[in-house]
CSV table of C-alpha atoms in Angstrom, one decimal:
chain,number,residue,atom,x,y,z
E,1,MET,CA,8.3,15.1,-20.3
E,2,SER,CA,7.9,12.2,-17.8
E,3,LYS,CA,10.4,9.5,-17.9
E,4,LYS,CA,9.2,5.6,-18.3
E,5,VAL,CA,9.7,4.6,-14.7
E,6,ALA,CA,8.6,6.1,-11.2
E,7,VAL,CA,9.8,4.0,-8.5
E,8,ILE,CA,8.1,4.8,-4.8
E,9,LEU,CA,9.8,4.4,-1.5
E,10,ILE,CA,8.3,5.3,1.8
E,11,ASN,CA,10.2,7.1,4.3
E,12,TRP,CA,8.8,7.4,8.1
E,13,ASN,CA,11.6,8.0,10.4
E,14,SER,CA,14.0,5.9,8.5
E,15,TYR,CA,16.7,8.0,7.9
E,16,ASP,CA,19.3,5.0,7.4
E,17,LEU,CA,17.8,2.4,5.6
E,18,THR,CA,16.3,5.3,2.9
E,19,ARG,CA,19.8,6.6,2.3
E,20,ASP,CA,21.5,3.6,1.9
E,21,THR,CA,18.0,2.4,-0.7
E,22,LEU,CA,18.8,5.5,-2.6
E,23,ASN,CA,22.2,5.3,-2.9
E,24,SER,CA,21.6,2.0,-4.3
E,25,LEU,CA,19.4,3.6,-7.0
E,26,GLN,CA,21.9,6.4,-8.1
E,27,LYS,CA,24.0,2.9,-9.5
E,28,VAL,CA,21.1,1.9,-11.6
E,29,THR,CA,22.3,1.8,-15.4
E,30,TYR,CA,18.8,2.3,-16.3
E,31,MET,CA,18.1,6.1,-17.1
E,32,ASP,CA,14.9,6.6,-18.0
E,33,LEU,CA,13.5,6.4,-14.5
E,34,ASP,CA,12.4,9.2,-11.7
E,35,VAL,CA,12.9,8.0,-8.1
E,36,ILE,CA,10.0,9.4,-5.8
E,37,VAL,CA,9.8,9.7,-1.9
E,38,VAL,CA,7.3,10.0,0.5
E,39,ASP,CA,7.8,11.0,3.4
E,40,ASN,CA,5.0,9.8,5.6
E,41,GLY,CA,4.6,12.0,8.2
E,42,SER,CA,8.4,11.6,10.0
E,43,THR,CA,8.9,13.0,13.1
E,44,ASP,CA,12.9,13.1,13.5
E,45,GLY,CA,13.6,15.4,10.4
E,46,SER,CA,14.7,12.6,8.2
E,47,GLY,CA,12.6,13.9,5.2
E,48,ASP,CA,13.8,17.3,5.0
E,49,ARG,CA,17.9,15.7,5.4
E,50,LEU,CA,16.7,13.5,2.4
E,51,GLU,CA,15.4,16.3,0.8
E,52,ALA,CA,18.5,18.0,0.8
E,53,GLU,CA,20.7,15.3,0.6
E,54,PHE,CA,19.0,13.7,-2.6
E,55,PRO,CA,17.9,17.2,-4.9
E,56,GLU,CA,17.2,14.7,-7.4
E,57,VAL,CA,14.5,12.9,-6.0
E,58,ILE,CA,11.1,13.8,-6.1
E,59,MET,CA,9.6,14.3,-2.4
E,60,ILE,CA,6.4,14.0,-1.2
E,61,LYS,CA,5.4,15.1,2.5
E,62,SER,CA,2.5,13.7,4.1
E,63,SER,CA,1.8,15.5,7.1
E,64,SER,CA,0.6,12.1,9.1
E,65,ASN,CA,1.8,8.2,8.6
E,66,THR,CA,-1.3,7.1,6.5
E,67,GLY,CA,0.7,3.5,6.3
E,68,PHE,CA,2.0,1.8,3.5
E,69,THR,CA,-0.6,1.8,1.7
E,70,GLY,CA,-1.5,5.7,1.9
E,71,GLY,CA,2.0,6.7,1.2
E,72,ASN,CA,2.3,4.5,-1.5
E,73,ASN,CA,-0.7,5.9,-2.9
E,74,LEU,CA,0.3,9.1,-3.0
E,75,GLY,CA,3.3,8.0,-5.4
E,76,PHE,CA,0.8,5.9,-7.2
E,77,GLN,CA,-1.2,9.4,-7.9
E,78,TYR,CA,2.0,11.4,-8.5
E,79,ALA,CA,2.9,8.9,-11.7
E,80,LEU,CA,-0.3,8.1,-12.9
E,81,ALA,CA,-1.0,12.5,-12.9
E,82,GLN,CA,2.8,12.7,-14.7
E,83,GLY,CA,2.1,10.1,-17.1
E,84,TYR,CA,4.8,7.4,-16.1
E,85,THR,CA,5.0,4.2,-18.0
E,86,TYR,CA,5.3,2.0,-15.0
E,87,ALA,CA,5.1,2.7,-11.2
E,88,MET,CA,6.8,0.6,-8.8
E,89,MET,CA,6.6,0.1,-4.9
E,90,LEU,CA,10.3,-0.6,-3.6
E,91,ASN,CA,10.7,-0.7,0.4
E,92,ASN,CA,13.2,1.5,2.0
E,93,ASP,CA,15.2,-1.3,3.4
E,94,VAL,CA,16.8,-2.6,0.2
E,95,GLU,CA,20.0,-2.6,-1.8
E,96,VAL,CA,19.1,-3.0,-5.7
E,97,ALA,CA,21.7,-4.3,-8.2
E,98,PRO,CA,22.3,-1.9,-10.7
E,99,ASP,CA,20.8,-3.8,-13.5
E,100,PHE,CA,17.8,-4.7,-11.7
E,101,LEU,CA,15.3,-2.4,-13.8
E,102,ALA,CA,16.2,-3.5,-17.7
E,103,PRO,CA,14.4,-7.4,-16.9
E,104,LEU,CA,11.7,-6.1,-15.5
E,105,ILE,CA,10.8,-3.8,-18.5
E,106,GLY,CA,12.0,-6.3,-20.9
E,107,LYS,CA,9.6,-8.7,-19.2
E,108,LYS,CA,6.3,-6.4,-19.3
E,109,GLN,CA,7.3,-5.5,-23.4
E,110,SER,CA,8.0,-8.9,-24.2
E,111,ASP,CA,4.1,-9.8,-23.0
E,112,GLU,CA,1.3,-7.1,-23.2
E,113,HIS,CA,-0.7,-9.5,-20.6
E,114,ILE,CA,1.3,-9.2,-17.6
E,115,GLY,CA,-0.1,-6.5,-15.6
E,116,ALA,CA,2.9,-6.5,-13.0
E,117,VAL,CA,6.2,-8.1,-12.3
E,118,GLN,CA,8.8,-8.8,-9.5
E,119,PRO,CA,12.4,-9.4,-9.2
E,120,LEU,CA,14.3,-11.9,-7.2
E,121,ILE,CA,15.0,-11.0,-4.1
E,122,TYR,CA,17.7,-12.2,-1.7
E,123,PHE,CA,18.2,-11.3,1.6
E,124,HIS,CA,20.7,-8.4,2.6
E,125,HIS,CA,22.7,-10.0,5.1
E,126,ASP,CA,23.7,-13.1,2.7
E,127,LYS,CA,23.3,-12.3,-0.6
E,128,ASN,CA,23.4,-16.5,-1.7
E,129,LEU,CA,20.1,-16.5,0.6
E,130,ILE,CA,16.9,-16.5,-0.8
E,131,TRP,CA,14.2,-14.0,0.4
E,132,ASN,CA,11.2,-14.6,-2.2
E,133,ALA,CA,12.1,-16.5,-5.3
E,134,GLY,CA,8.1,-15.9,-6.6
E,135,THR,CA,4.8,-16.8,-4.7
E,136,LYS,CA,2.2,-19.0,-4.4
E,137,TYR,CA,-1.4,-19.4,-2.9
E,138,ASN,CA,-3.0,-22.1,-1.7
E,139,PRO,CA,-7.0,-21.6,-1.7
E,140,TRP,CA,-7.3,-24.6,0.2
E,141,LEU,CA,-6.1,-23.0,3.3
E,142,GLY,CA,-5.9,-19.5,2.7
E,143,ILE,CA,-1.9,-19.4,3.0
E,144,CYS,CA,-0.3,-17.2,1.3
E,145,SER,CA,3.8,-18.5,0.7
E,146,THR,CA,6.9,-17.6,-0.9
E,147,ILE,CA,8.7,-19.9,-3.1
E,148,ASP,CA,12.3,-20.7,-1.9
E,149,TYR,CA,12.7,-19.1,1.7
E,150,ASN,CA,16.2,-19.6,3.2
E,151,LYS,CA,17.4,-21.8,0.2
E,152,ARG,CA,20.8,-20.8,-0.6
E,153,ASP,CA,21.1,-19.9,-4.3
E,154,ASP,CA,24.8,-19.3,-4.7
E,155,THR,CA,24.9,-19.9,-8.4
E,156,HIS,CA,22.1,-16.6,-8.2
E,157,ALA,CA,19.5,-15.9,-11.3
E,158,ALA,CA,21.4,-18.7,-13.3
E,159,THR,CA,19.4,-21.2,-11.8
E,160,GLN,CA,15.7,-19.3,-11.9
E,161,GLN,CA,13.4,-19.7,-14.5
E,162,PRO,CA,11.2,-17.1,-15.4
E,163,LYS,CA,7.1,-17.9,-14.2
E,164,ARG,CA,3.8,-16.7,-13.4
E,165,ILE,CA,3.5,-16.6,-9.9
E,166,ASP,CA,0.1,-16.1,-7.5
E,167,TRP,CA,0.4,-13.0,-6.0
E,168,ILE,CA,3.6,-10.0,-5.9
E,169,THR,CA,5.4,-9.0,-2.5
E,170,GLY,CA,5.0,-5.2,-2.1
E,171,CYS,CA,8.7,-5.2,-1.5
E,172,ALA,CA,9.8,-4.6,-5.2
E,173,PHE,CA,6.2,-4.1,-7.0
E,174,MET,CA,6.3,-3.0,-10.4
E,175,ILE,CA,2.7,-2.5,-12.4
E,176,ARG,CA,1.7,-0.9,-15.8
E,177,ALA,CA,0.1,2.8,-14.8
E,178,SER,CA,-3.0,1.6,-17.2
E,179,VAL,CA,-3.4,-1.0,-15.0
E,180,LEU,CA,-3.4,0.8,-12.0
E,181,GLN,CA,-5.8,3.1,-13.9
E,182,LYS,CA,-8.4,0.0,-14.4
E,183,ILE,CA,-8.0,-1.5,-11.1
E,184,GLY,CA,-7.6,1.4,-8.8
E,185,LEU,CA,-4.8,1.8,-6.0
E,186,LEU,CA,-4.3,0.1,-2.8
E,187,LYS,CA,-6.8,-0.2,0.0
E,188,GLU,CA,-5.8,2.2,2.2
E,189,ALA,CA,-7.5,0.7,5.2
E,190,PHE,CA,-4.9,-2.6,5.3
E,191,PHE,CA,-2.6,0.2,6.0
E,192,ILE,CA,0.2,-2.7,6.3
E,193,TYR,CA,0.4,-6.3,5.4
E,194,TYR,CA,-1.7,-8.3,2.6
E,195,GLU,CA,-2.4,-5.2,0.5
E,196,ASP,CA,0.1,-6.2,-1.8
E,197,VAL,CA,-1.6,-10.0,-2.3
E,198,ASP,CA,-5.1,-7.7,-2.6
E,199,LEU,CA,-4.0,-5.4,-5.5
E,200,SER,CA,-2.3,-8.6,-7.0
E,201,PHE,CA,-5.7,-10.5,-7.1
E,202,ARG,CA,-7.2,-7.6,-8.3
E,203,ILE,CA,-4.9,-7.4,-11.4
E,204,LYS,CA,-5.5,-11.1,-11.9
E,205,ASN,CA,-9.1,-10.9,-11.5
E,206,ALA,CA,-9.0,-7.8,-14.6
E,207,GLY,CA,-7.3,-10.6,-16.5
E,208,TYR,CA,-3.6,-10.0,-16.5
E,209,ASP,CA,-0.9,-12.4,-15.6
E,210,LEU,CA,1.6,-11.6,-12.5
E,211,GLY,CA,5.5,-12.2,-14.0
E,212,TYR,CA,8.5,-12.8,-12.6
E,213,ALA,CA,11.6,-11.3,-14.0
E,214,PRO,CA,14.8,-13.4,-12.0
E,215,ALA,CA,17.6,-11.5,-14.0
E,216,SER,CA,16.3,-8.7,-12.1
E,217,VAL,CA,18.0,-9.1,-8.4
E,218,ILE,CA,17.9,-6.8,-5.3
E,219,TYR,CA,19.3,-7.6,-1.8
E,220,HIS,CA,16.4,-6.8,1.0
E,221,ILE,CA,17.0,-6.2,4.8
E,222,ALA,CA,13.7,-7.8,5.7
E,223,GLY,CA,11.9,-7.4,9.2
E,224,MET,CA,12.4,-3.6,9.2
E,225,SER,CA,9.2,-2.7,9.3
E,226,HIS,CA,7.6,-4.5,12.4
E,227,LYS,CA,10.7,-5.6,14.6
E,228,SER,CA,11.9,-3.6,17.2
E,229,SER,CA,15.7,-3.7,17.8
E,230,LYS,CA,15.5,-3.9,21.4
E,231,LYS,CA,13.4,-7.3,23.3
E,232,THR,CA,10.6,-6.5,25.3
E,233,ALA,CA,8.2,-8.7,27.4
E,234,GLU,CA,6.2,-9.2,24.5
E,235,GLY,CA,9.3,-9.8,22.5
E,236,TYR,CA,10.8,-8.2,19.3
E,237,VAL,CA,7.7,-7.9,17.3
E,238,SER,CA,4.8,-5.6,18.4
E,239,PRO,CA,1.5,-6.6,19.0
E,240,LYS,CA,0.1,-4.2,16.7
E,241,VAL,CA,1.7,-6.7,13.8
E,242,HIS,CA,-0.6,-9.4,14.8
E,243,TYR,CA,-3.4,-7.3,15.2
E,244,LEU,CA,-3.3,-6.0,11.5
E,245,ASN,CA,-2.2,-9.3,10.2
E,246,ALA,CA,-5.2,-11.0,11.5
E,247,ARG,CA,-7.6,-8.5,10.6
E,248,ASN,CA,-6.0,-7.9,7.1
E,249,HIS,CA,-5.4,-11.8,6.1
E,250,ILE,CA,-9.3,-12.2,7.6
E,251,TRP,CA,-10.5,-10.0,5.2
E,252,LEU,CA,-8.8,-10.8,2.2
E,253,LEU,CA,-9.9,-14.9,3.0
E,254,LYS,CA,-13.8,-13.6,3.5
E,255,LYS,CA,-13.0,-11.3,-0.4
E,256,TYR,CA,-11.3,-14.3,-2.2
E,257,THR,CA,-12.4,-17.3,-0.6
E,258,ASN,CA,-15.1,-19.2,-2.2
E,259,LEU,CA,-17.5,-21.6,-0.9
E,260,LEU,CA,-15.4,-24.6,-2.6
E,261,HIS,CA,-12.8,-23.6,-0.6
E,262,ALA,CA,-14.5,-22.3,2.6
E,263,PRO,CA,-14.6,-25.0,4.5
E,264,THR,CA,-10.9,-26.1,4.3
E,265,VAL,CA,-10.0,-22.5,4.8
E,266,ILE,CA,-12.8,-22.0,7.9
E,267,LEU,CA,-10.6,-24.9,9.6
E,268,TYR,CA,-7.2,-24.5,8.9
E,269,GLN,CA,-7.1,-20.9,9.9
E,270,SER,CA,-9.0,-21.7,13.2
E,271,ILE,CA,-6.6,-24.5,14.1
E,272,TYR,CA,-3.5,-22.0,12.7
E,273,TYR,CA,-5.0,-18.7,15.3
E,274,LEU,CA,-5.9,-21.5,18.4
E,275,SER,CA,-2.2,-22.7,18.0
E,276,VAL,CA,-0.4,-19.2,18.3
E,277,THR,CA,-2.8,-18.3,21.0
E,278,GLY,CA,-1.1,-21.7,22.7
E,279,TYR,CA,2.2,-20.3,22.2
E,280,PHE,CA,1.6,-16.8,23.2
E,281,ILE,CA,0.1,-17.9,26.1
E,282,ILE,CA,3.3,-20.6,27.4
E,283,ARG,CA,5.4,-17.4,26.6
E,284,GLY,CA,2.9,-15.1,28.6
E,285,ARG,CA,2.7,-12.6,25.8
E,286,TRP,CA,-1.0,-11.8,27.0
E,287,GLN,CA,-0.7,-8.5,25.2
E,288,LYS,CA,-0.4,-9.8,21.6
E,289,ILE,CA,-3.3,-12.1,22.8
E,290,LYS,CA,-5.4,-9.1,23.0
E,291,ALA,CA,-4.0,-7.5,20.0
E,292,LEU,CA,-4.4,-11.2,17.6
E,293,TYR,CA,-8.2,-11.4,19.1
E,294,LYS,CA,-9.0,-7.9,18.3
E,295,GLY,CA,-8.0,-8.3,15.0
E,296,ILE,CA,-10.2,-11.6,14.3
E,297,GLY,CA,-12.8,-9.4,16.0
E,298,GLU,CA,-12.5,-6.9,13.5
E,299,GLY,CA,-11.9,-9.0,10.4
E,300,LEU,CA,-14.8,-11.1,10.9
E,301,LYS,CA,-16.9,-8.1,11.3
E,302,PHE,CA,-15.9,-5.7,9.0
E,303,GLY,CA,-14.9,-6.4,5.4
E,304,ILE,CA,-12.2,-3.9,3.3
E,305,ARG,CA,-13.2,-0.7,2.9
E,306,SER,CA,-11.5,1.9,0.2
């Protein structure tokens, strides 16, 4: 018989990060869970190493890197097929508090209208510094933002109150399996970035709320998916990140912006991208400019595919 919660991690050539996250999950006090690792076409042998080191983990191996979306969808498909009650996307660069699961499940059980929920997330390097204490979406400007980013919180969850939020970060996204069956999986065309916002909006459009449970705490290293350890002529962030961010954000705005908000969204985003372009010109980041405008072009030309 399947357990109640399936926690899904994606590994792609990142043995050390995934190992550390799995080590923290081994200390979780909530026992009714299985951990699923999707090895996303790793070429460094990390999938095999993790499978040997953590035999209790359910390992799914993809022959290619299908991105954050494709990898998590493999985990979601397994969770749905095996009858789990909840499925959770969890980044492979986090440390979880031993008691982080119970408040998330309790939040869902206390309100059947909550389709998905997230924890309170601190930075890993400074465990009193907030990375994400909930989220907001400004429909007039098309901005997705996090609450209390970089705010110090020495009392931790004591000062945080549960609340409804506008979207849930894919860093730690727990969803009811029944809701996932109803609304569908992640849109794989995103690959990475904004797929979590799209999934959140689809949950809300289906009539559910999004919850935030600050009694649940995790610590996020942050930025590991898009930053290089060595600075190049283009900086630490790959030009591909700007391509994907621009394309995916425009896809999202085209899908969810109504006619009332469209003029201010278009004006603000145009000013934003011109400002980014100016910054790249000053810094001589020509590959990033090329990638940015490729993303803008594809975002405007195409729509979100399944």
